[in-house]
Amino acid sequence: MDEEIKTLREEMELLNGQLLELLSRRGHLARRIGILKDRLGLEYFDPKREGDMLKRLVEANPGPFSDASVAHLFKQIFQASADLMGMTRDQKLRVHRAPGDPDAVIDIGGVLLGGGHRQIVAGPCSVESEAQLSSVASLLQGHGIRLLRGGAYKPRTSPYAFQGLRAPGWEILRQVADRFGMKTVSEVVDTRDVENACRWVDVLQIGARNMQNFELLRLVGQTRKPVLLKRGMSATLDEFILAAEYIVLEGNRNVILCERGIRTFETSTRNTLDISAVPILKETVPFPVMVDLSHATGRRDILVPLGRAVLAAGADAVMVETHPNPAVALSDSQQQLSPEEFGAFMAGLAPCLEPACG
C-alpha cells in the first residue's frame, strides 16, 4: 500500500511540473497578445470571450472536479493572464520615469518649476473682486512670489454656496497678475470652458473632483499649457498617475501633480495629507510635485510644520490660500491666511525653500 501511494505521489509531482510548463507557455502567449493589443489600442479583457471559453471548458469537463471547481480554476488562470497583459501596459506608461531621466522643468512664462526650482503658489480661494485680488497680489509680490492662484469657477459641495465669478473672475485674475508681474493658476471645470481659460490662465488646474473627468483631461492635454492635476480625494496613487497619462497621451508633458490630502476617517483636519505620496511620485514620474496645504488641512495653525515636512520629502512647490480678511471670505474662510499669518508662514518655510532642504 505504501509503495502504491508513493508511486501515485510521484506521478502527481510529474503532472505538477507538466501543468507548470503549460501555464508558463500560456503566460508567454498572454504577454504577446497584450503587446499586440497595446499596439492596436484594444481592451485586454473581453468578458464575452471569457464566458464562451468557460462554457466550453465546463461542457468538456470529464471529472472528477465539479463544474464549479473547473470554472473557478480557469477564472484564476484567466485573471493571471490578464494581469500579465496589464503589466505590459503599466511598464510602458508615458508618464513613467525611465532610468536616468532628469526631473522635468516646467516653464510657466519664465517662472521655472521642478529640477531644483521651488515655488510657492498662493492667492485667495476665490476671486471676489479686483480690490481683493490686488491686495493679495501686492502682499505676494512683497515676498517674491510669482504664481498667483485664484478660483473663478468654484465646484462646491452645496449648490447654494458661492460658485465664483466665472469668466469675469479670470479676466480680473489676468489683469491683476499682469500688473504685478505674476503668472496665473486657476481651475477649469468644464470642457466648454477650456478654450476661454487659455486666454486668461497660465496654468490650467484640474481639481480633485475632476481628476477622472477623462474628456477634460484629454482636452487640456491638447492645449500644451501647463496643467496642475490634483489628486482625487479618494484616489490611489496608481489612479492619479493614470489620470496624468490621459494628459500626456495628447502630447502635453507640462504636467504638475498636486497632492491635496485624501479622505479618511480622521476629522482633525479637512483631509489627511499623504506626505508619502511626494517621494513615491517623485520616484515614479519626472514631473514636479506640488502639495496644497490649505485643502489638505482646512486649518491655519499647522501649515508651517507640514510645509517643512513636504519640502523635506522632496516637493517642488507648496500651495496655500491667503485673503486680505479671511473672516469675510466668500469661500473656505477657515483655511485662508491673513496677511500677518502669511508673513509668518513664509518666515517659517524660509529655511526649507532652498533645493537642498531636508
Short mmCIF file of C-alpha atoms in Angstrom, two decimals, residues 82-213:
data_model
loop_
_atom_site.label_atom_id
_atom_site.label_comp_id
_atom_site.label_asym_id
_atom_site.label_seq_id
_atom_site.Cartn_x
_atom_site.Cartn_y
_atom_site.Cartn_z
CA ALA A 82 -4.96 39.49 -17.86
CA ASP A 83 -2.59 40.75 -15.16
CA LEU A 84 0.37 39.83 -17.39
CA MET A 85 -1.17 41.82 -20.23
CA GLY A 86 -1.71 44.76 -17.90
CA MET A 87 1.92 44.64 -16.75
CA THR A 88 2.93 45.26 -20.35
CA ARG A 89 0.80 48.40 -20.39
CA ASP A 90 1.93 49.62 -16.97
CA GLN A 91 5.60 49.24 -17.91
CA LYS A 92 5.03 51.44 -20.95
CA LEU A 93 3.17 54.39 -19.41
CA ARG A 94 4.39 57.60 -20.96
CA VAL A 95 4.35 59.34 -17.59
CA HIS A 96 6.77 56.88 -16.01
CA ARG A 97 10.30 57.94 -15.28
CA ALA A 98 12.83 56.00 -17.35
CA PRO A 99 16.17 55.10 -15.75
CA GLY A 100 18.42 58.16 -15.81
CA ASP A 101 15.60 60.59 -16.63
CA PRO A 102 16.21 64.05 -15.12
CA ASP A 103 13.46 65.89 -13.29
CA ALA A 104 11.20 67.76 -15.69
CA VAL A 105 11.33 71.55 -15.51
CA ILE A 106 8.08 73.35 -16.34
CA ASP A 107 8.48 76.85 -17.77
CA ILE A 108 5.47 78.97 -16.77
CA GLY A 109 6.14 82.11 -18.76
CA GLY A 110 9.63 82.41 -17.32
CA VAL A 111 8.80 81.04 -13.87
CA LEU A 112 10.54 77.66 -13.59
CA LEU A 113 9.18 74.77 -11.56
CA GLY A 114 10.91 71.42 -10.97
CA GLY A 115 14.50 70.28 -11.31
CA GLY A 116 15.57 72.18 -8.18
CA HIS A 117 13.39 75.23 -8.88
CA ARG A 118 10.99 75.52 -5.95
CA GLN A 119 7.96 77.78 -5.88
CA ILE A 120 5.20 78.98 -3.59
CA VAL A 121 1.76 79.23 -5.19
CA ALA A 122 -0.62 81.46 -3.25
CA GLY A 123 -3.76 83.52 -3.53
CA PRO A 124 -7.38 83.52 -2.43
CA CYS A 125 -9.66 80.54 -2.70
CA SER A 126 -11.99 82.59 -4.91
CA VAL A 127 -11.54 85.74 -6.93
CA GLU A 128 -14.10 88.06 -5.31
CA SER A 129 -13.18 91.49 -6.68
CA GLU A 130 -10.36 93.43 -8.31
CA ALA A 131 -9.62 95.18 -4.99
CA GLN A 132 -9.45 91.91 -3.04
CA LEU A 133 -7.13 90.27 -5.55
CA SER A 134 -4.91 93.33 -5.91
CA SER A 135 -4.41 93.42 -2.15
CA VAL A 136 -3.35 89.76 -2.17
CA ALA A 137 -1.07 90.18 -5.20
CA SER A 138 0.68 93.14 -3.57
CA LEU A 139 1.30 91.02 -0.47
CA LEU A 140 2.66 88.11 -2.52
CA GLN A 141 4.87 90.36 -4.63
CA GLY A 142 6.49 91.60 -1.44
CA HIS A 143 7.51 88.02 -0.66
CA GLY A 144 8.87 87.38 -4.15
CA ILE A 145 6.02 85.05 -5.13
CA ARG A 146 5.23 84.94 -8.85
CA LEU A 147 2.46 82.34 -9.12
CA LEU A 148 -0.98 83.74 -8.25
CA ARG A 149 -3.82 81.29 -7.70
CA GLY A 150 -7.48 82.24 -7.65
CA GLY A 151 -10.70 80.39 -8.40
CA ALA A 152 -13.16 81.80 -10.92
CA TYR A 153 -15.30 78.67 -11.28
CA LYS A 154 -15.79 77.02 -7.90
CA PRO A 155 -17.23 73.49 -7.84
CA ARG A 156 -18.85 73.39 -4.40
CA THR A 157 -20.46 70.56 -2.49
CA SER A 158 -23.55 72.68 -1.83
CA PRO A 159 -25.28 74.24 -4.85
CA TYR A 160 -26.13 77.21 -2.61
CA ALA A 161 -22.50 78.06 -1.81
CA PHE A 162 -20.64 80.79 -3.71
CA GLN A 163 -19.80 79.37 -7.13
CA GLY A 164 -17.27 82.03 -8.19
CA LEU A 165 -17.44 84.99 -10.58
CA ARG A 166 -16.94 82.64 -13.54
CA ALA A 167 -15.37 84.17 -16.70
CA PRO A 168 -15.16 87.73 -15.27
CA GLY A 169 -13.08 86.23 -12.44
CA TRP A 170 -10.49 85.02 -14.97
CA GLU A 171 -10.33 88.47 -16.52
CA ILE A 172 -9.69 90.06 -13.11
CA LEU A 173 -7.06 87.41 -12.34
CA ARG A 174 -5.25 88.12 -15.62
CA GLN A 175 -5.32 91.90 -15.23
CA VAL A 176 -4.06 91.82 -11.64
CA ALA A 177 -1.36 89.25 -12.41
CA ASP A 178 -0.08 91.32 -15.34
CA ARG A 179 0.03 94.44 -13.21
CA PHE A 180 2.16 92.72 -10.54
CA GLY A 181 4.33 90.65 -12.90
CA MET A 182 2.81 87.32 -11.90
CA LYS A 183 1.53 84.18 -13.63
CA THR A 184 -1.95 82.79 -13.09
CA VAL A 185 -3.17 79.45 -11.77
CA SER A 186 -6.90 78.71 -11.91
CA GLU A 187 -9.25 75.77 -12.17
CA VAL A 188 -11.18 74.84 -15.30
CA VAL A 189 -14.17 72.62 -14.55
CA ASP A 190 -15.85 72.09 -17.92
CA THR A 191 -14.67 71.09 -21.38
CA ARG A 192 -16.69 74.01 -22.80
CA ASP A 193 -14.54 76.50 -20.86
CA VAL A 194 -11.06 75.25 -21.82
CA GLU A 195 -10.64 77.48 -24.86
CA ASN A 196 -11.66 80.59 -22.92
CA ALA A 197 -9.48 79.61 -19.95
CA CYS A 198 -6.43 79.52 -22.22
CA ARG A 199 -6.91 83.23 -22.93
CA TRP A 200 -6.54 84.20 -19.27
CA VAL A 201 -4.85 81.41 -17.35
CA ASP A 202 -1.18 80.35 -17.46
CA VAL A 203 -1.60 77.07 -15.52
CA LEU A 204 -4.83 75.13 -16.02
CA GLN A 205 -5.83 73.45 -12.77
CA ILE A 206 -7.84 70.23 -12.78
CA GLY A 207 -9.44 69.91 -9.37
CA ALA A 208 -9.83 66.80 -7.23
CA ARG A 209 -13.45 66.32 -8.27
CA ASN A 210 -12.41 66.25 -11.94
CA MET A 211 -9.33 64.05 -11.67
CA GLN A 212 -11.14 61.33 -13.63
CA ASN A 213 -13.08 63.60 -15.98
#
